[in-house]
Short mmCIF file of the C-alpha atoms (twelve columns), coordinates in Angstrom:
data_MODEL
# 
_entry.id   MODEL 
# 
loop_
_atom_site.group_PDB 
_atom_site.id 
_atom_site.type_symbol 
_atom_site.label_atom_id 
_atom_site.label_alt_id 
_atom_site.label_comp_id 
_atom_site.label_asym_id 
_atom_site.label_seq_id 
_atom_site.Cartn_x 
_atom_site.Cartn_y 
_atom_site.Cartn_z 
_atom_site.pdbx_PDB_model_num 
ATOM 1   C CA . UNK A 1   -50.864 -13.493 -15.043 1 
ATOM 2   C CA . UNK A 2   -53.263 -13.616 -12.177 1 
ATOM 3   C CA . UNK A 3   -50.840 -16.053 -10.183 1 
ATOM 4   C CA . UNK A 4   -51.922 -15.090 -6.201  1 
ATOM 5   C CA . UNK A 5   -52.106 -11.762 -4.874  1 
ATOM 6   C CA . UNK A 6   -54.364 -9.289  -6.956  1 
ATOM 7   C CA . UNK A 7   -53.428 -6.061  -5.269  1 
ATOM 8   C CA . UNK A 8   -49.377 -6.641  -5.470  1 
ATOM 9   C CA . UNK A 9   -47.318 -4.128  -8.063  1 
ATOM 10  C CA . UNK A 10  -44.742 -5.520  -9.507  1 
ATOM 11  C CA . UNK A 11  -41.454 -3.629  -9.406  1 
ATOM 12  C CA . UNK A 12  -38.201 -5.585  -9.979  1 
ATOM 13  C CA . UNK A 13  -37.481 -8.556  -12.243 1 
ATOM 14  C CA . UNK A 14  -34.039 -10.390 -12.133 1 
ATOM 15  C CA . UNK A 15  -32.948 -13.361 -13.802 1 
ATOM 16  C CA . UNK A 16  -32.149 -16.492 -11.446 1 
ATOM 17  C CA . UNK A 17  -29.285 -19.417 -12.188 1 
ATOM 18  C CA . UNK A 18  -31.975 -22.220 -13.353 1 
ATOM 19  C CA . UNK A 19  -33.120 -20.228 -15.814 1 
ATOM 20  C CA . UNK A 20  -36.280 -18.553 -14.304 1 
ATOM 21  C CA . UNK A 21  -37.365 -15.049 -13.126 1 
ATOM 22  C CA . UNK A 22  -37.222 -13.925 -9.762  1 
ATOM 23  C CA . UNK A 23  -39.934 -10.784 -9.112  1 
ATOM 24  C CA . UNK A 24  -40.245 -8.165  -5.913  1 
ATOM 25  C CA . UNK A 25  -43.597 -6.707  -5.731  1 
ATOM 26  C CA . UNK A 26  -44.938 -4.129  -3.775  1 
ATOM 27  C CA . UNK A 27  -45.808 -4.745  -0.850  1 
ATOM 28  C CA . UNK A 28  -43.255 -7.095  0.466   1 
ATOM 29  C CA . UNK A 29  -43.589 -10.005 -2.115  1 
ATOM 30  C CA . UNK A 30  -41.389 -11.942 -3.917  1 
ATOM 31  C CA . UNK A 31  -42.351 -14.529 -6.994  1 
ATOM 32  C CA . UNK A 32  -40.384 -17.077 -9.091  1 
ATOM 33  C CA . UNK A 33  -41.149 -18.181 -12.032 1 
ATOM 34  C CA . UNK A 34  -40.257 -20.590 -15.007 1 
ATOM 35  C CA . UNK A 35  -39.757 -19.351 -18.417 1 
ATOM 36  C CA . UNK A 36  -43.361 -19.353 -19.354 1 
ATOM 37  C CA . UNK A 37  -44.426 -17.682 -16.544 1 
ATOM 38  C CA . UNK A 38  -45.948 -20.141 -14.143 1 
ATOM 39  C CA . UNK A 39  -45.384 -19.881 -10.725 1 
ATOM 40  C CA . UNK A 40  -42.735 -22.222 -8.831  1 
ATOM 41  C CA . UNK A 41  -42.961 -20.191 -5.476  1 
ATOM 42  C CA . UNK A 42  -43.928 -17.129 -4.105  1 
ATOM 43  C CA . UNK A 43  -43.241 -15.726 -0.566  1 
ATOM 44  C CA . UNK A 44  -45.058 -12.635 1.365   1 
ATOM 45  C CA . UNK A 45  -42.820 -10.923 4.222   1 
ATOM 46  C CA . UNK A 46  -45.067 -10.701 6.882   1 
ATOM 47  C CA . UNK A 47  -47.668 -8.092  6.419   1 
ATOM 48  C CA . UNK A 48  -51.348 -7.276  5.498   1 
ATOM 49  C CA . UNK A 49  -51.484 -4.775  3.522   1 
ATOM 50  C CA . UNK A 50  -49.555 -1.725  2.275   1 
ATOM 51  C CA . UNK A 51  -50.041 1.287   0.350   1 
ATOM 52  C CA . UNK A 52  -47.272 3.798   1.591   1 
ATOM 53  C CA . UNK A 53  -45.290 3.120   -1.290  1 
ATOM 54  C CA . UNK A 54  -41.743 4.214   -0.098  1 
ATOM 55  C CA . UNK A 55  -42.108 1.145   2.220   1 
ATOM 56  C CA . UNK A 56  -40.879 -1.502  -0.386  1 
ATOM 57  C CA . UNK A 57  -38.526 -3.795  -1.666  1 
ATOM 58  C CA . UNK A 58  -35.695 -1.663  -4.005  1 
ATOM 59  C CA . UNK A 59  -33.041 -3.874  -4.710  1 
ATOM 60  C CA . UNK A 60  -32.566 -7.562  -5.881  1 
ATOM 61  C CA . UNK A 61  -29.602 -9.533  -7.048  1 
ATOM 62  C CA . UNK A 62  -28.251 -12.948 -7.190  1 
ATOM 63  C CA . UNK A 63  -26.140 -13.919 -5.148  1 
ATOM 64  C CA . UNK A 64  -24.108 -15.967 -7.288  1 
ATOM 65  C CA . UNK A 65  -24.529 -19.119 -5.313  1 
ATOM 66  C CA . UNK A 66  -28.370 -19.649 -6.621  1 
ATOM 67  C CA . UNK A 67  -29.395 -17.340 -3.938  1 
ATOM 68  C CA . UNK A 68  -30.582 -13.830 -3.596  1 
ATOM 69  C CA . UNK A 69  -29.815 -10.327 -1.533  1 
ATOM 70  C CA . UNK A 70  -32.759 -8.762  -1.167  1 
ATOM 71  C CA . UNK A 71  -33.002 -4.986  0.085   1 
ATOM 72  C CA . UNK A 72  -35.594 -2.031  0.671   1 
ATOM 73  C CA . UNK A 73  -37.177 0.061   3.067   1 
ATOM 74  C CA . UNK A 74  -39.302 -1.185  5.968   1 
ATOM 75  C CA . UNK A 75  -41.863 0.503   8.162   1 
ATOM 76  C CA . UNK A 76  -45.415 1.241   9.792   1 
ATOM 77  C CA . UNK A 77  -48.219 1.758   7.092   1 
ATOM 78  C CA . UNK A 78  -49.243 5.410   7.155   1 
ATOM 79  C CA . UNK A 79  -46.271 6.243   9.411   1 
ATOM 80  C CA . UNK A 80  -43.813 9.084   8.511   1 
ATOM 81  C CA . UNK A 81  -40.969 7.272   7.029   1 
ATOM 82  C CA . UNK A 82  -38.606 10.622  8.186   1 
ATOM 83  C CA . UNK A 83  -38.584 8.795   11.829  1 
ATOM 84  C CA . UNK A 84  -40.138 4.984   11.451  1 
ATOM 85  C CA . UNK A 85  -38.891 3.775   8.238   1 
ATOM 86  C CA . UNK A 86  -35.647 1.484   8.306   1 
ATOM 87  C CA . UNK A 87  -33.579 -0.330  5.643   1 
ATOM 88  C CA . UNK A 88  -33.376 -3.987  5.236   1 
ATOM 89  C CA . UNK A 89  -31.493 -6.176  3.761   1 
ATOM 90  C CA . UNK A 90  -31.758 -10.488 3.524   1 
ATOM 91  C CA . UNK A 91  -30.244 -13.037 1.847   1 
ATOM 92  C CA . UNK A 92  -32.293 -15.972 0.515   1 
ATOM 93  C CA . UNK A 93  -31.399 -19.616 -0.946  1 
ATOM 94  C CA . UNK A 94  -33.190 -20.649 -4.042  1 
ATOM 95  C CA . UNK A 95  -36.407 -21.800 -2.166  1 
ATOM 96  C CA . UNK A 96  -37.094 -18.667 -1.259  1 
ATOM 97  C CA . UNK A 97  -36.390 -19.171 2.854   1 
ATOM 98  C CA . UNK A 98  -34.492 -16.515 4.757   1 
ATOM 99  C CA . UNK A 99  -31.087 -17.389 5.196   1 
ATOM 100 C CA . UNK A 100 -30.470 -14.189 7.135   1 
ATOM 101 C CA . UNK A 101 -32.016 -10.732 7.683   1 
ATOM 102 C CA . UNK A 102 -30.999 -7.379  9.238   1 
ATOM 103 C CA . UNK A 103 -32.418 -4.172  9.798   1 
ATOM 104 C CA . UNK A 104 -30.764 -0.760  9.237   1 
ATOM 105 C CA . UNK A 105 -31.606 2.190   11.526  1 
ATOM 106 C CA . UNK A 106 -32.784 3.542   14.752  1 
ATOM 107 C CA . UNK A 107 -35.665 5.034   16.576  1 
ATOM 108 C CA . UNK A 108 -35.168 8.553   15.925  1 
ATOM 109 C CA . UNK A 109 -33.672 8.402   11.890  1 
ATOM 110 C CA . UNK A 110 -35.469 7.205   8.995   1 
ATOM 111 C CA . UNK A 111 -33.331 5.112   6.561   1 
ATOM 112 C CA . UNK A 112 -34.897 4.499   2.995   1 
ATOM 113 C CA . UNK A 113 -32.587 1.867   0.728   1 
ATOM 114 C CA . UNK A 114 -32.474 2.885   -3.105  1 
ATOM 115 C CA . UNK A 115 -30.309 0.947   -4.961  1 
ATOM 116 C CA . UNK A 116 -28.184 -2.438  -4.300  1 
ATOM 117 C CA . UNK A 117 -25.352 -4.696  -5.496  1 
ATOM 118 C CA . UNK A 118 -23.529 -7.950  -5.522  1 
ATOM 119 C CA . UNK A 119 -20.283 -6.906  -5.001  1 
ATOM 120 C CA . UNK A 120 -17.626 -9.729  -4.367  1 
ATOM 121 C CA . UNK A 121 -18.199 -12.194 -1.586  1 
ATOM 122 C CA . UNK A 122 -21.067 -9.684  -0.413  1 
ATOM 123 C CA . UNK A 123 -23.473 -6.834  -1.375  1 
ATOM 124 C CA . UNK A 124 -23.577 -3.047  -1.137  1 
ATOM 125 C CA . UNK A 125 -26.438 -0.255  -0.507  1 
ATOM 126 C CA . UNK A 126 -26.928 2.860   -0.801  1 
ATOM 127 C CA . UNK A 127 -30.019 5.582   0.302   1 
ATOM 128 C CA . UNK A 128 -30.318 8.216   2.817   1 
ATOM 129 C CA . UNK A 129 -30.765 8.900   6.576   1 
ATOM 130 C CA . UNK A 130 -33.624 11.311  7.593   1 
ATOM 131 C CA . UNK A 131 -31.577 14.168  9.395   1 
ATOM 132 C CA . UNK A 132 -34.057 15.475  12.005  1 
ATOM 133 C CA . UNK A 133 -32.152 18.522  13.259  1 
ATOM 134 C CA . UNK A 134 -31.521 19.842  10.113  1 
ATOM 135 C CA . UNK A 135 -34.746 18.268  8.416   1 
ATOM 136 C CA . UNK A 136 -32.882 16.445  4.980   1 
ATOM 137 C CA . UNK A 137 -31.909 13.688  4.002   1 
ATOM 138 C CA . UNK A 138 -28.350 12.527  4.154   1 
ATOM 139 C CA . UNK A 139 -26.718 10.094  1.504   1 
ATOM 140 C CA . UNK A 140 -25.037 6.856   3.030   1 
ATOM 141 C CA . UNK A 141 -23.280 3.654   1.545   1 
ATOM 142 C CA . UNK A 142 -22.927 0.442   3.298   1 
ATOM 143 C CA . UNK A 143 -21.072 -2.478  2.449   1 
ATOM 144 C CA . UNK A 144 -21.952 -6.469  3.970   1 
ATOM 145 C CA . UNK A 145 -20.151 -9.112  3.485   1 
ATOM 146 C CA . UNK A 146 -22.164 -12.615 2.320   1 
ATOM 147 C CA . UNK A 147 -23.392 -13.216 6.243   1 
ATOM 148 C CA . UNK A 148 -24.361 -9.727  6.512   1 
ATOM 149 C CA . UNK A 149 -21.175 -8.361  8.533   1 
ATOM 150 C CA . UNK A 150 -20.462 -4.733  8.134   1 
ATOM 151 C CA . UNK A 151 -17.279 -4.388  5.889   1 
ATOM 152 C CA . UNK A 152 -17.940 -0.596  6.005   1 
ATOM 153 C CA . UNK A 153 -20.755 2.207   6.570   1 
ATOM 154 C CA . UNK A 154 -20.102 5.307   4.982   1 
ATOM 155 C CA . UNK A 155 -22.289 8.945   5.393   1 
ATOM 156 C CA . UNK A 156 -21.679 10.869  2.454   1 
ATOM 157 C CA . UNK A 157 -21.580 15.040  3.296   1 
ATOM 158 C CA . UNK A 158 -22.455 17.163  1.276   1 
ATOM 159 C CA . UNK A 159 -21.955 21.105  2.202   1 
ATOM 160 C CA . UNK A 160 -20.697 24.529  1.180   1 
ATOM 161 C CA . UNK A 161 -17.217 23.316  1.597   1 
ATOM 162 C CA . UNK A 162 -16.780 25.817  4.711   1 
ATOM 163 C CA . UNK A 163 -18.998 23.613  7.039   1 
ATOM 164 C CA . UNK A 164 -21.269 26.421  7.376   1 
ATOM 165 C CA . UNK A 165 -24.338 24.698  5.405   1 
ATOM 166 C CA . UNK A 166 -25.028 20.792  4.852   1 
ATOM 167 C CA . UNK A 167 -26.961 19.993  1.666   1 
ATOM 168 C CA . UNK A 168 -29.426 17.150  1.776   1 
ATOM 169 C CA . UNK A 169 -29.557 14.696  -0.796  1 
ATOM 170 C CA . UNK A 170 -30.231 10.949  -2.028  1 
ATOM 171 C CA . UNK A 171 -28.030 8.490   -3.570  1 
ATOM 172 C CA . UNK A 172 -30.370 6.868   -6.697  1 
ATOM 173 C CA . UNK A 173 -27.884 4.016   -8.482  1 
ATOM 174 C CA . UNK A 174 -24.731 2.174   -7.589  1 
ATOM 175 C CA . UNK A 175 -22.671 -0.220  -10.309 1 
ATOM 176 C CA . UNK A 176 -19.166 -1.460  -9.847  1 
ATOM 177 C CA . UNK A 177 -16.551 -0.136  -12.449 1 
ATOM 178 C CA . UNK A 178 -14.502 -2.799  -14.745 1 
ATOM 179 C CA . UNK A 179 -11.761 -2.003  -12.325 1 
ATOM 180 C CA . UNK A 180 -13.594 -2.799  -9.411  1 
ATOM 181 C CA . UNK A 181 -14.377 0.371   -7.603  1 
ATOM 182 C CA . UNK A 182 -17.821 1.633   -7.031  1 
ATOM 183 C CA . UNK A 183 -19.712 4.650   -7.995  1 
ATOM 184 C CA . UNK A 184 -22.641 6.230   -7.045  1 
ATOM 185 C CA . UNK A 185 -24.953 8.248   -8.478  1 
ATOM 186 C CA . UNK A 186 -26.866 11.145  -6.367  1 
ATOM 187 C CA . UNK A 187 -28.230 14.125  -6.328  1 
ATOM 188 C CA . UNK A 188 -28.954 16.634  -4.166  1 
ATOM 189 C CA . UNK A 189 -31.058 20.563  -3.151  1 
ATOM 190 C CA . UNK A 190 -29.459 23.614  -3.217  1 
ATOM 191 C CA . UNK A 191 -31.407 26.201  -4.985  1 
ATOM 192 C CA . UNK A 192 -32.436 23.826  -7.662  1 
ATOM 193 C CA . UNK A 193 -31.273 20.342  -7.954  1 
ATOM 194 C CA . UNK A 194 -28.013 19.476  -8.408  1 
ATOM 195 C CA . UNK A 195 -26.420 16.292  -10.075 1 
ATOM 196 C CA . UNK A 196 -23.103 13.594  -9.762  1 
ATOM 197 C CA . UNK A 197 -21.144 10.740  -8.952  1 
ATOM 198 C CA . UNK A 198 -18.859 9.932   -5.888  1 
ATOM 199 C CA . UNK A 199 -16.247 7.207   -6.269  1 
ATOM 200 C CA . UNK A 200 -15.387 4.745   -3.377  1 
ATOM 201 C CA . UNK A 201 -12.385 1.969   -3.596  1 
ATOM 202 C CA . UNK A 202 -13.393 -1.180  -2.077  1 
ATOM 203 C CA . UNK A 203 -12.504 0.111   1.469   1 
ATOM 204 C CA . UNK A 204 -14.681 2.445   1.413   1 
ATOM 205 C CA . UNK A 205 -12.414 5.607   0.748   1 
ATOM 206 C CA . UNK A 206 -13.264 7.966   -1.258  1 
ATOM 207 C CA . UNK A 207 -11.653 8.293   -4.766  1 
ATOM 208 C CA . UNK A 208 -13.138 11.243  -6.662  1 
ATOM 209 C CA . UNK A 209 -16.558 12.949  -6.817  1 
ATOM 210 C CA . UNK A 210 -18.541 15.458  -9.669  1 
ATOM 211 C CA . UNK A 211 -21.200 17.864  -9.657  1 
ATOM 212 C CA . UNK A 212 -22.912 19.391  -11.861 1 
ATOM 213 C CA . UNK A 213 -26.588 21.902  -12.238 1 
ATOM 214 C CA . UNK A 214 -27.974 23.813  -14.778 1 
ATOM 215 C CA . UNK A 215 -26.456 26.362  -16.701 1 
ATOM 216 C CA . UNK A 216 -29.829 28.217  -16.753 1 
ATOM 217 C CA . UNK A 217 -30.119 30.348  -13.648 1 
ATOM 218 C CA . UNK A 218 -34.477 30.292  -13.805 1 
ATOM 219 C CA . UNK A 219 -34.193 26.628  -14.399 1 
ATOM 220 C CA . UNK A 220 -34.731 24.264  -11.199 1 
ATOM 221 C CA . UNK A 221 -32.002 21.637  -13.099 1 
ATOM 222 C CA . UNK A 222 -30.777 17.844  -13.374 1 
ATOM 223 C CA . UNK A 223 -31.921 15.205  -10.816 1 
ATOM 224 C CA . UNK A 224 -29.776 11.909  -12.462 1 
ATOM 225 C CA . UNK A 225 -32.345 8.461   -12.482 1 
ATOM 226 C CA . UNK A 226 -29.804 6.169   -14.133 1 
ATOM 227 C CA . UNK A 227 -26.382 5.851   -15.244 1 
ATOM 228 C CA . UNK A 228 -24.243 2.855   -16.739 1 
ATOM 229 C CA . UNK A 229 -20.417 3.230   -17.266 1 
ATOM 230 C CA . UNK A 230 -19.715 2.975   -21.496 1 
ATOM 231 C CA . UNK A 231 -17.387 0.167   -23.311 1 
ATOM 232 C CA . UNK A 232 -14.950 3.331   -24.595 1 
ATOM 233 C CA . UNK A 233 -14.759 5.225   -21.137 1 
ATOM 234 C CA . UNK A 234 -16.612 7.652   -19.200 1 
ATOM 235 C CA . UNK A 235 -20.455 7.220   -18.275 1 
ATOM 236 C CA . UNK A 236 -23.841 7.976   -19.814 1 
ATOM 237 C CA . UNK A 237 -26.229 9.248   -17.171 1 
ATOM 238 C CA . UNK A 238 -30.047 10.237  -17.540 1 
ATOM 239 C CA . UNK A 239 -32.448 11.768  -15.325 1 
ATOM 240 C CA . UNK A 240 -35.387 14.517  -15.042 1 
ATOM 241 C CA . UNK A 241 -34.410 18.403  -15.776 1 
ATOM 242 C CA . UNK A 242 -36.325 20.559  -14.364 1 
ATOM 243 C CA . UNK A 243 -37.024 23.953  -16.440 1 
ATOM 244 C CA . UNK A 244 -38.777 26.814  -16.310 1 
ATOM 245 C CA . UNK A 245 -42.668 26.833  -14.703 1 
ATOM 246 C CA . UNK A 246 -43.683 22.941  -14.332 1 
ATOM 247 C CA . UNK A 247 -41.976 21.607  -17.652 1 
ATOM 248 C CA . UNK A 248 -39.876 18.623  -17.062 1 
ATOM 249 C CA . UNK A 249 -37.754 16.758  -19.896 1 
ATOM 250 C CA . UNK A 250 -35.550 13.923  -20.313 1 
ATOM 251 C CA . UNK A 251 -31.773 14.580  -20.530 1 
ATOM 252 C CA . UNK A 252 -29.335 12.156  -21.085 1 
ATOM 253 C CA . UNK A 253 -25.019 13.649  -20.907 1 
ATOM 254 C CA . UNK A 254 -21.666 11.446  -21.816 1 
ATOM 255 C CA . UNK A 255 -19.877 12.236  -18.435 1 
ATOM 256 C CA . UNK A 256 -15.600 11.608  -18.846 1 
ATOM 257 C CA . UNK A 257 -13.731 9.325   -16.713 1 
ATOM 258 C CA . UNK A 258 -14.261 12.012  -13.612 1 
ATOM 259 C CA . UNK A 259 -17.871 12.600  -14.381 1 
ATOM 260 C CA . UNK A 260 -17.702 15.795  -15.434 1 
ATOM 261 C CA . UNK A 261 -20.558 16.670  -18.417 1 
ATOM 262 C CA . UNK A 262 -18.827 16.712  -22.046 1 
ATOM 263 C CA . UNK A 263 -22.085 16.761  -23.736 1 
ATOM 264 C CA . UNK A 264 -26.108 17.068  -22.521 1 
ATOM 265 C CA . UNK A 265 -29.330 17.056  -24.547 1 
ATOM 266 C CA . UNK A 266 -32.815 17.455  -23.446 1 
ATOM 267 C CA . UNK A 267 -36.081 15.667  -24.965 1 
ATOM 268 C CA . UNK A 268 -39.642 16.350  -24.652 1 
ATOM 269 C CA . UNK A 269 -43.057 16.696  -26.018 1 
ATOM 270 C CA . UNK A 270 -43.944 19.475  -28.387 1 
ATOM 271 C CA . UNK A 271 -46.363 20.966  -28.842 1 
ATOM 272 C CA . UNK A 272 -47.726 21.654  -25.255 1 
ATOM 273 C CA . UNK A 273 -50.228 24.584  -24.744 1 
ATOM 274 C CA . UNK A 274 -49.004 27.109  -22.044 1 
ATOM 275 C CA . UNK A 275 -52.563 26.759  -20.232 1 
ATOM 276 C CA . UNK A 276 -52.136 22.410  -19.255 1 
ATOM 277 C CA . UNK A 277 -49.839 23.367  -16.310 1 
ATOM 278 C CA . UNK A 278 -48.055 19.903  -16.536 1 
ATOM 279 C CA . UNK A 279 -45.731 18.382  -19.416 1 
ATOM 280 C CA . UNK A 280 -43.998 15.758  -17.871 1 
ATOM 281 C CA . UNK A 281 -41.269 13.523  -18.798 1 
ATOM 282 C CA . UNK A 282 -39.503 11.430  -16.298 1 
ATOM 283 C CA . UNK A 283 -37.278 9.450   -15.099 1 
ATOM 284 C CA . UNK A 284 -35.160 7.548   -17.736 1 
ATOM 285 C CA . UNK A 285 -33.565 4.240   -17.313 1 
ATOM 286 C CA . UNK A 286 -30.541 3.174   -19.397 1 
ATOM 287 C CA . UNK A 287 -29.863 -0.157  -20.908 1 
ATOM 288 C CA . UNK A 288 -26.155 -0.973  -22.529 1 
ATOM 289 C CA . UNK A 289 -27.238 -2.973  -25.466 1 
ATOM 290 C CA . UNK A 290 -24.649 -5.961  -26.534 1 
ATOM 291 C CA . UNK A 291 -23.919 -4.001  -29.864 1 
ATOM 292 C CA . UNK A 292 -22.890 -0.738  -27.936 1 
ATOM 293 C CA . UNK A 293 -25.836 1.079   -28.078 1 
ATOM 294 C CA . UNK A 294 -28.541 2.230   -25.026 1 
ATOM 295 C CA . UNK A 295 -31.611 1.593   -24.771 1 
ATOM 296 C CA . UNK A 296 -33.448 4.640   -22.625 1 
ATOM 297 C CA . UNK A 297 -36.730 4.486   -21.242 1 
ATOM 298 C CA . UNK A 298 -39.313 6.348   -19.161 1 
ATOM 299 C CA . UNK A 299 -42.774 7.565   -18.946 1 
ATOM 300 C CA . UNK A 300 -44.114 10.816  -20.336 1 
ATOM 301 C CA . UNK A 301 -47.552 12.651  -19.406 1 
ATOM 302 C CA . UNK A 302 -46.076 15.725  -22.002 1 
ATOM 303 C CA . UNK A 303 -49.206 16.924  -24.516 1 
ATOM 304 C CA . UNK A 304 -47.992 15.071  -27.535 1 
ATOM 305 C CA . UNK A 305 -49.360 11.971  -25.849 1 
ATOM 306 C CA . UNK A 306 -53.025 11.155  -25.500 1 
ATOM 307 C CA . UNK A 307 -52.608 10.009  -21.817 1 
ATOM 308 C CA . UNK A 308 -49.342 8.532   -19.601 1 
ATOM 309 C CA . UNK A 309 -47.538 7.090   -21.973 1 
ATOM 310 C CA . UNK A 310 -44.441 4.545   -21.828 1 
ATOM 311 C CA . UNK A 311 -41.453 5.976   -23.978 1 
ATOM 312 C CA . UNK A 312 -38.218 4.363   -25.536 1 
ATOM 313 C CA . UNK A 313 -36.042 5.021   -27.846 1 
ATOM 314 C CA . UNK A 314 -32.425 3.271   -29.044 1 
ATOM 315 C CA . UNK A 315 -29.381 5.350   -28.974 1 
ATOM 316 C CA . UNK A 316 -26.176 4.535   -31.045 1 
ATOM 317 C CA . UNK A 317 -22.903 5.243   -29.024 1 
ATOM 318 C CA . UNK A 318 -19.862 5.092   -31.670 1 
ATOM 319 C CA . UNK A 319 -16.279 6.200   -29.535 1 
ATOM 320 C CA . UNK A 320 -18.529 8.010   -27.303 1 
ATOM 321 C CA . UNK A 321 -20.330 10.211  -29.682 1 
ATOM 322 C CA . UNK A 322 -24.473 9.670   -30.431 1 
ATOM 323 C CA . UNK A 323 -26.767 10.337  -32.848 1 
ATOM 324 C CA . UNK A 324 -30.042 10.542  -31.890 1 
ATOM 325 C CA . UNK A 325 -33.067 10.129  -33.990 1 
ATOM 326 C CA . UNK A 326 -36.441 10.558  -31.786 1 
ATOM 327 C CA . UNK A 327 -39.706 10.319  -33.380 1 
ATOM 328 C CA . UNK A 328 -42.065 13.083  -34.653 1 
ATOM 329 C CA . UNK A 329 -43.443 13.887  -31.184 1 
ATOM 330 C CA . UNK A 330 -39.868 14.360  -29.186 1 
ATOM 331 C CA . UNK A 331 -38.062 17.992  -29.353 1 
ATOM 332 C CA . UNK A 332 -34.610 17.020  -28.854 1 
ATOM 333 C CA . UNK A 333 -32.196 20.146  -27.464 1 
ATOM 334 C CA . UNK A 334 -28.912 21.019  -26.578 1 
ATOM 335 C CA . UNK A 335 -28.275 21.138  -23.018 1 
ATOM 336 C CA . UNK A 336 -25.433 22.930  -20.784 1 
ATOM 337 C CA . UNK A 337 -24.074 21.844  -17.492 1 
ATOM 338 C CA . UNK A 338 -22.067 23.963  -15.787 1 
ATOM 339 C CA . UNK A 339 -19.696 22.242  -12.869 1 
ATOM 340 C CA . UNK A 340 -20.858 23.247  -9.136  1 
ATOM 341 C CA . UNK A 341 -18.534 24.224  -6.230  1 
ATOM 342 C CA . UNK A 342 -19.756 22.103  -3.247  1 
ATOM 343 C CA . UNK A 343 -17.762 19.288  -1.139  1 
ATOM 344 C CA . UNK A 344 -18.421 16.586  -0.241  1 
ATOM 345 C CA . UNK A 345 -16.988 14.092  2.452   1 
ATOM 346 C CA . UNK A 346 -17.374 10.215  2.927   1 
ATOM 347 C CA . UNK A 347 -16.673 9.841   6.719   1 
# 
């Protein structure tokens, strides 16, 4: 529906404790609505107009007490969010009013938030610091309590394990585990792209991290987009792989209780003429369905498909095996991952 701004995207959609829908648009909006759609409230943070579209909101979540956290990046429009972007984070009552806000960052670091969650009595974020001197970005976690007090900021390292080279990367998802630690999905550049998880306890230590690129030495390799943690053990994750020239696939991999790769497959279009220069698939989400299945979902611009197309299919996960049945226009392949050799420190 056409509720009240025309030129907002939408982006996230959570459900709220009455029953309704909370959405975060881009840029800077926020909508509730009932059931059916029509709009209770709706609330604009404070700007014109945007249309750098790293400068938005990333994260929402209850907050368990009919309230929400609310999280992204925040910046100048057309201003290089390396040095002028910041992270933010607010927590809102059910009316939508600010019940408090802070700002993550300084004058000479950019800080973009990815991913947040409620965890506890508070919330948790993760993105990456723009590292001037060395020009990457650097993964970071922060945990706030429910008035926004640090509990703990963590910078997560990643180097060559002799301190000789740091790697830059991005954390993309955090979830909490069944036993209440936290883990983090990233990835990050090191002649190709690189994949894995770090583990924190609820202090903020680190438990236990993986890695993981391509067993292919010509192929560019995995940048993970999603992971949940499965009923029997161990993960599913699912991201972009990078191959040879500019062909780009799905692959989704059961990871063990260390997330390290037992299996990997790839899907993509068939089909695809040598002379387009672009078969793209990207991205996946995944969605734990309540009869132990995933739902995974993404967009495609691969040949077999007449223009950008939205794709999904429905994987069955039986004691952490799958079977996969794709449709006509999906190659499905086996995939290797071979374990990589860096460090990484949460300090």
């Amino acid at each position: 529906k056409d509720l009240l701004f025309p030129d907002l995207l939408p982006g996230l959609v959570v459900n709220t404790d009455d029953a309704a829908m909370l959405v975060a648009a881009h840029p800077y909006a926020l909508l509730k609505l009932d059931p059916s759609g029509e709009l209770i409230w709706s609330r604009r943070l404070g700007v014109e107009t945007y249309r750098e579209t790293v400068l938005r909101l990333s994260g929402l979540v209850s907050d368990g007490e009919g309230g929400f956290y609310v999280a992204g990046t925040y910046g100048e429009d057309y201003a290089s969010p390396h040095e002028n972007a910041d992270g933010l984070i607010m927590r809102l009552r059910s009316d939508g009013s600010i019940s408090w806000s802070k700002r993550i960052g300084d004058s000479t670091e950019g800080d973009l938030i990815v991913t947040l969650l409620r965890y506890e009595d508070g919330l948790v974020v993760g993105g990456s610091t723009w590292n001037p001197s060395s020009s990457h970005w650097t993964p970071f976690v922060h945990r706030f309590d429910q008035d926004g007090n640090v509990v703990f900021q963590k910078v997560l390292t990643v180097d060559d394990c002799q301190g000789q080279s740091e790697l830059g990367g991005h954390i993309i998802q955090g979830i909490e585990t069944r036993d209440g630690d936290l883990i983090f999905a990233f990835h990050y550049v090191h002649q190709g792209f690189a994949s894995g998880l770090v583990r924190l306890k609820p202090d903020g230590a680190l438990a236990w991290f993986s890695q993981f690129g391509a067993a292919e030495p010509t192929h560019l390799g995995p940048v993970i987009s999603s992971l949940v943690e499965l009923p029997t053990g161990g993960y599913l994750a699912a991201g972009r792989y990078s191959g040879e020239q500019t062909a780009s696939d799905w692959w989704l991999a059961g990871l063990d209780a260390l997330g390290r790769p037992t299996w990997a497959q790839r899907y993509g279009g068939v089909d695809v003429p040598e002379s387009t220069g672009r078969d793209e698939d990207g991205y996946p989400s995944l969605l734990l369905t309540n009869d132990g299945g995933v739902i995974v979902g993404g967009f495609s611009e691969a040949h077999a498909f007449p223009a950008q197309a939205l794709v999904a299919m429905k994987v069955p996960a039986k004691d952490g095996s799958m079977s996969f049945r794709p449709s006509s226009e999906v190659a499905v392949t086996p995939l290797t991952f071979v374990e990589t050799d860096r460090c990484i420190e949460a300090q």
